[in-house]
Tab-separated table of C-alpha atoms and ligand atoms in Angstrom:
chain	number	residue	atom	x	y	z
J	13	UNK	CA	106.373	243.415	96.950
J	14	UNK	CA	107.008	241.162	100.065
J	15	UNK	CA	109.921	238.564	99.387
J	16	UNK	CA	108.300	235.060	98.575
J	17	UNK	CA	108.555	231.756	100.114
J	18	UNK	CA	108.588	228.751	98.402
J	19	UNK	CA	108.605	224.871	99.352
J	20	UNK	CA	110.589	222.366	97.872
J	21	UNK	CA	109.001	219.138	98.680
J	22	UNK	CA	112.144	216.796	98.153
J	23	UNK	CA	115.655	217.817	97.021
J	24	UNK	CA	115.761	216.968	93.632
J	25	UNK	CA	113.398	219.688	92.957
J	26	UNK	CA	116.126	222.529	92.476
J	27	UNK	CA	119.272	223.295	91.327
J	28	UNK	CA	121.809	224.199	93.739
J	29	UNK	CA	122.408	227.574	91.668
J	30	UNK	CA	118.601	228.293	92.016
J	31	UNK	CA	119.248	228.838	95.779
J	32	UNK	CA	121.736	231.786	95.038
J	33	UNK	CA	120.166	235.178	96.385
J	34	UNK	CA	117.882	232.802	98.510
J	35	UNK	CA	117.526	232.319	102.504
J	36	UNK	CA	117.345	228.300	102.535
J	37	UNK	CA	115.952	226.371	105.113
J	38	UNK	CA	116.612	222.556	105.239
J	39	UNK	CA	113.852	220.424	107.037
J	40	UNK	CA	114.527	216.854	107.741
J	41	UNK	CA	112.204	216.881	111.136
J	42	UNK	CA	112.702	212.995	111.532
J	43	UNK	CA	115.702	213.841	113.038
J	44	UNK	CA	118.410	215.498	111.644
J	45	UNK	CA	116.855	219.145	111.648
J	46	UNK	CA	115.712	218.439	114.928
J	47	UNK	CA	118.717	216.472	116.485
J	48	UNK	CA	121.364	219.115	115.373
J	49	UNK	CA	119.284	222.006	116.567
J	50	UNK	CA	118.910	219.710	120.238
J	51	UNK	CA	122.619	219.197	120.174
J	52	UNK	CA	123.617	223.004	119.488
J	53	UNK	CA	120.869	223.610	122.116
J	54	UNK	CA	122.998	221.233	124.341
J	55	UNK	CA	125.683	223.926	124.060
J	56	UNK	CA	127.662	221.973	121.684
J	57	UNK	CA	130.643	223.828	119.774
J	58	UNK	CA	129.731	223.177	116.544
J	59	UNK	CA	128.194	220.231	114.095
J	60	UNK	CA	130.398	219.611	111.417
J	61	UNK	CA	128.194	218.373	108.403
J	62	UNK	CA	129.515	215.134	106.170
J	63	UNK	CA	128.026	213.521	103.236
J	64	UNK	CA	129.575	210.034	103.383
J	65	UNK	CA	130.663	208.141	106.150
J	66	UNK	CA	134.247	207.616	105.687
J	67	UNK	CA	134.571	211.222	105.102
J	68	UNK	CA	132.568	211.506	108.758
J	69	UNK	CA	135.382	208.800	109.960
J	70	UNK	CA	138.538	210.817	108.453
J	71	UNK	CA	137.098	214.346	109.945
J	72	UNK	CA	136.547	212.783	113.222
J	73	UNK	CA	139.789	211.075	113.385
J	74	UNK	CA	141.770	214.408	112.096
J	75	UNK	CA	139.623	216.984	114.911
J	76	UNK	CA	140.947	215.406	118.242
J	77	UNK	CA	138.677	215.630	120.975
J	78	UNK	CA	135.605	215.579	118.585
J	79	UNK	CA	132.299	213.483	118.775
J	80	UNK	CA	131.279	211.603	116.203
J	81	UNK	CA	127.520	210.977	115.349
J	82	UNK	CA	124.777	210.052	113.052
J	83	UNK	CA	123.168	207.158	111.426
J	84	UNK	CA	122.476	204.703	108.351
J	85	UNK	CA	119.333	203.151	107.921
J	86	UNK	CA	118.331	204.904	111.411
J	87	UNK	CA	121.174	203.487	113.194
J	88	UNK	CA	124.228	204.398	115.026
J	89	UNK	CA	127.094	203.065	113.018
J	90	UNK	CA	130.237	200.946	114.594
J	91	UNK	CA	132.475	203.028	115.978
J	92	UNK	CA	130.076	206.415	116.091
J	93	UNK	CA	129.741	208.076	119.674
J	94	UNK	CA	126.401	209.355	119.153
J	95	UNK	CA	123.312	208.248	116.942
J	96	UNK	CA	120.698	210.840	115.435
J	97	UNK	CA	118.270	210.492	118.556
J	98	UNK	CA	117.907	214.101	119.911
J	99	UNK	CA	117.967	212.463	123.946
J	100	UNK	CA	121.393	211.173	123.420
J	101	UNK	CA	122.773	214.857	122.849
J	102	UNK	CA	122.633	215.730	126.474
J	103	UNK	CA	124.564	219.132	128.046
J	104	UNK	CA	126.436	216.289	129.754
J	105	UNK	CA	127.679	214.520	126.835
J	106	UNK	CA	128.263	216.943	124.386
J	107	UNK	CA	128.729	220.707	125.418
J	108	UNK	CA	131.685	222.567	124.204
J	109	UNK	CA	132.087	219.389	121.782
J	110	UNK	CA	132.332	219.487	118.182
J	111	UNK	CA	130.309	217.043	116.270
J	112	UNK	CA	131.208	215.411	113.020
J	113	UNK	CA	127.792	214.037	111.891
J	114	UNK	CA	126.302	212.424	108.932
J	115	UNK	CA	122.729	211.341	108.168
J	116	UNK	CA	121.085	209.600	105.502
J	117	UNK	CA	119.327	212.400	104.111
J	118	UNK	CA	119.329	215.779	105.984
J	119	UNK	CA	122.972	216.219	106.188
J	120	UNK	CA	123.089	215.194	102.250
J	121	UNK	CA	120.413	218.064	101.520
J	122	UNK	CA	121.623	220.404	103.687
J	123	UNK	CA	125.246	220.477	101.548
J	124	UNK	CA	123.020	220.526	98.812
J	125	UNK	CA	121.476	223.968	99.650
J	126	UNK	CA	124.848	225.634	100.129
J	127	UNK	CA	124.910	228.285	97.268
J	128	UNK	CA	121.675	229.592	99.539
J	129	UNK	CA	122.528	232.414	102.158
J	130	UNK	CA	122.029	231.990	105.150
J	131	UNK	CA	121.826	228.232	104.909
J	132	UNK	CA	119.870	227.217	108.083
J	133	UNK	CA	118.462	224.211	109.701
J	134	UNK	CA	114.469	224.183	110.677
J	135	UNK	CA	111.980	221.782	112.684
J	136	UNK	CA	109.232	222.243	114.617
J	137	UNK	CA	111.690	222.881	117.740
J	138	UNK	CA	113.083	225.717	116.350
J	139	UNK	CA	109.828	226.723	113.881
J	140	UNK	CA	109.613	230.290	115.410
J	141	UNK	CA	113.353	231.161	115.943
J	142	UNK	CA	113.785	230.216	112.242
J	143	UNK	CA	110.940	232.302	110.700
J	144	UNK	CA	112.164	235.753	112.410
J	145	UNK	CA	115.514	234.685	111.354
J	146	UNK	CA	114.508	234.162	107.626
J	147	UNK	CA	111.941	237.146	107.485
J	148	UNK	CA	114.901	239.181	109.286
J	149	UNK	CA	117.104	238.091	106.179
J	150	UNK	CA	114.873	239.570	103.710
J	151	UNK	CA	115.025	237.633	101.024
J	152	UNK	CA	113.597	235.057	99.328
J	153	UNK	CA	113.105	231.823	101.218
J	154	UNK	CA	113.266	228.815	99.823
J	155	UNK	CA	112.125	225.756	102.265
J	156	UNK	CA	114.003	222.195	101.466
J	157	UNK	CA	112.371	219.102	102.665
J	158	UNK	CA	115.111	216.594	102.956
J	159	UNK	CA	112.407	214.012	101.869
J	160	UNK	CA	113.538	210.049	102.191
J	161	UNK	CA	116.166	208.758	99.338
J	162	UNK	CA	114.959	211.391	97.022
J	163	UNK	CA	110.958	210.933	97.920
J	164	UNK	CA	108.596	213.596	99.815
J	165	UNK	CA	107.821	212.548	103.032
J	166	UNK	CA	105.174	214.068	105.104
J	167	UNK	CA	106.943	214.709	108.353
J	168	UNK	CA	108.459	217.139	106.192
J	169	UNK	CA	106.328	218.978	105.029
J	170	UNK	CA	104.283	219.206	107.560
J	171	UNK	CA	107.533	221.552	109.173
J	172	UNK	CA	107.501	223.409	106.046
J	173	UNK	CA	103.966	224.072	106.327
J	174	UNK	CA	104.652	225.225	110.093
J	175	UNK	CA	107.351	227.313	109.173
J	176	UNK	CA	105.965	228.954	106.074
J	177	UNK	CA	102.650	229.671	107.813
J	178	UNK	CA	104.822	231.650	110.252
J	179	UNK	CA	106.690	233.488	107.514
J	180	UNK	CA	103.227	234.474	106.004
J	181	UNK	CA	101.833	236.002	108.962
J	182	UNK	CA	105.383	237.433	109.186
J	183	UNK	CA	104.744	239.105	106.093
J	184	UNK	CA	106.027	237.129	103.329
J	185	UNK	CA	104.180	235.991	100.286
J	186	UNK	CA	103.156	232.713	99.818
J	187	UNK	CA	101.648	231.965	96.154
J	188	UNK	CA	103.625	228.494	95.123
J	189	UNK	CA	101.371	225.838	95.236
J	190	UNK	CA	104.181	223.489	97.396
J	191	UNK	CA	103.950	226.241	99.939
J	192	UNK	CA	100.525	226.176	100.147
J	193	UNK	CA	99.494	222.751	100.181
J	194	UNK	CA	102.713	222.359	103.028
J	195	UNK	CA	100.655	225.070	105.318
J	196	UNK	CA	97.203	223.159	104.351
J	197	UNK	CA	98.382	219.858	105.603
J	198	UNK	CA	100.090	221.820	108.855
J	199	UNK	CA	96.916	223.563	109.594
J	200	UNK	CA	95.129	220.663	109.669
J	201	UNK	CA	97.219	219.049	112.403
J	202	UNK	CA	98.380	222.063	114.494
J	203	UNK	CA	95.216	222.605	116.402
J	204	UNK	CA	95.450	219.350	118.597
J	205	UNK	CA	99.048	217.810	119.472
J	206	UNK	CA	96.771	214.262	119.380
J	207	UNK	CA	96.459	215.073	115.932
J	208	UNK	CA	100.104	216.038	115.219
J	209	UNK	CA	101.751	212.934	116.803
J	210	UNK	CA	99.464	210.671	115.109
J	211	UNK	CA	100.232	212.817	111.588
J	212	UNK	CA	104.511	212.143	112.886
J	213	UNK	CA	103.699	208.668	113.590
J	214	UNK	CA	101.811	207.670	110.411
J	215	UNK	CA	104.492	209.597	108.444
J	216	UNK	CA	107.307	207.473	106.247
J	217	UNK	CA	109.621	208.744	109.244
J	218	UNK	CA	107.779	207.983	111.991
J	219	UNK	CA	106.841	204.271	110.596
J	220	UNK	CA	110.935	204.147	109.696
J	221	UNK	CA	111.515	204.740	113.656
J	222	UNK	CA	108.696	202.625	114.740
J	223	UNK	CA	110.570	199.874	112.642
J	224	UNK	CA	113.458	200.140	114.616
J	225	UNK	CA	111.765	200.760	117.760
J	226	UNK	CA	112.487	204.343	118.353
J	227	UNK	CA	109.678	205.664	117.958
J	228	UNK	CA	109.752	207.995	121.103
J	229	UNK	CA	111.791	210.249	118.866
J	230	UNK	CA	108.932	211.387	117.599
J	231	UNK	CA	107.637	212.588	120.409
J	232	UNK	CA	110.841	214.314	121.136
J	233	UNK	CA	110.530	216.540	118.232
J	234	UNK	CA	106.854	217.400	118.116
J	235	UNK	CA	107.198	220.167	120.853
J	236	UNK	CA	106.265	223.519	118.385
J	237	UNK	CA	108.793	226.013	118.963
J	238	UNK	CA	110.734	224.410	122.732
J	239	UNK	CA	114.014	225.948	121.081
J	240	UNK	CA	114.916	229.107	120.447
J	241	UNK	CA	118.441	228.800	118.747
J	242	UNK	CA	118.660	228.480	114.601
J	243	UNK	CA	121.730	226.103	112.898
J	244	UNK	CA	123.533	228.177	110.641
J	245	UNK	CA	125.902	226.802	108.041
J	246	UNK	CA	128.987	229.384	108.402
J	247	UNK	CA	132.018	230.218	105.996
J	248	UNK	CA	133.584	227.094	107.658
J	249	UNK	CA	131.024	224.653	106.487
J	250	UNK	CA	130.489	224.269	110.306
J	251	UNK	CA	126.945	224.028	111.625
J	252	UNK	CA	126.681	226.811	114.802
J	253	UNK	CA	124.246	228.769	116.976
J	254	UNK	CA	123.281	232.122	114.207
J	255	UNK	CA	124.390	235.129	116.413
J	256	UNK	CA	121.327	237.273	116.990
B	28	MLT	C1	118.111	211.414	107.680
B	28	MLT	O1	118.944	212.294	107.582
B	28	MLT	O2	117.852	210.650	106.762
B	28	MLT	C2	117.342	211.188	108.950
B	28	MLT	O3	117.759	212.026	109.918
B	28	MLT	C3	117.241	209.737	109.203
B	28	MLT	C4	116.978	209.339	110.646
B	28	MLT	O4	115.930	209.657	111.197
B	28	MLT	O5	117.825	208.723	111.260
């Protein structure tokens, strides 16, 4: 029997102790999937993963020589170094830095998928490093979408459907019904990267980012597979590189 894959379309669709035994993947493509996984491809130390921002504020403040990043409402906050645009985390601003970061929702399901192991971070940058990672694991996967305050959102799953077609043709079995309507809507897109920007752009993210006028972030994470480096959430709770 192959080990099975299956898509959760927003976070409040498990239980943290349903992840145990599990190889989770947390998708929040619009950006913090995609911006931790460009700033650890930056050569940054480590991403140190908060909930709240005050926590963020007292981690930073207690790790000298630390950045400190994220956003609220798709902004960078007062006082933050970095926001959650993937350009900002340049080799020149934050290699061999450690980043204490917190986002709206990808950071928030991310600690939520904790009792998984591994615990990793996916996008569309990193689709392919993260399916051999997971079918190396072998075990059940279990793909999060970080979704928007609690909602699906289709940026989303349109990752999950990119990443869980890979893990089928990698061999695992794909019967839930999440995981197959994920790869549906992916497969309709992935043929033409007209199609998939417009898919990014029409998405509740992409229309967020537009609203704010950063909508070239989109663009920014749409390139299929430009990284090959998977965020792994280690015994520290520290976000790193996985060793392969
Ligand atoms: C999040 O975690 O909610 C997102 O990364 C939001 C954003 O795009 O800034």
């Amino acid at each position: 029997m192959p080990h099975a894959v299956r898509v959760y379309l927003a976070p409040g669709l498990f239980e943290p102790e349903d992840l145990i035994g599990a190889a989770a993947v947390v998708i929040d493509q619009l950006r913090a999937s995609s911006t931790i996984c460009s700033a650890l491809g930056a050569g940054a130390a480590a991403v140190v993963p908060c909930e709240e921002v005050a926590e963020a504020r007292d981690r930073a403040r207690a790790s000298p020589g630390s950045l400190l990043g994220g956003e609220r409402a798709g902004q960078r906050l007062e006082g933050f170094d970095l926001g959650n645009s993937p350009a900002e985390f340049t080799p020149e601003r934050v290699r061999g830095r450690t980043i204490v970061f917190t986002t709206t929702n990808g950071t928030r399901a991310l600690l939520r998928a904790r009792r998984a192991d591994p615990v990793v971070l996916g996008s569309l940058l990193n689709r392919e490093a993260v399916a051999r990672a997971v079918a190396a694991a072998r075990r059940p996967a279990a793909l999060i979408c970080a979704g928007i305050r609690g909602g699906l959102c289709a940026e989303d799953v349109l990752a999950a459907g990119a990443i869980a077609g890979r893990l089928r043709e990698l061999g695992l079995g794909v019967e839930d019904d999440a995981a197959r309507l994920a790869i549906e809507a992916w497969e309709r897109v992935a043929p033409a990267r007209a199609s998939l920007l417009a898919a990014l752009h029409a998405s509740q993210g992409g229309r967020n980012l537009a609203s704010i006028g950063l909508e070239s972030d989109v663009e920014a994470t749409a390139r299929l597979d430009a990284i090959d480096l998977v965020p792994v959430l280690d015994s520290r709770g520290l976000l790193v590189p996985l060793a392969r």
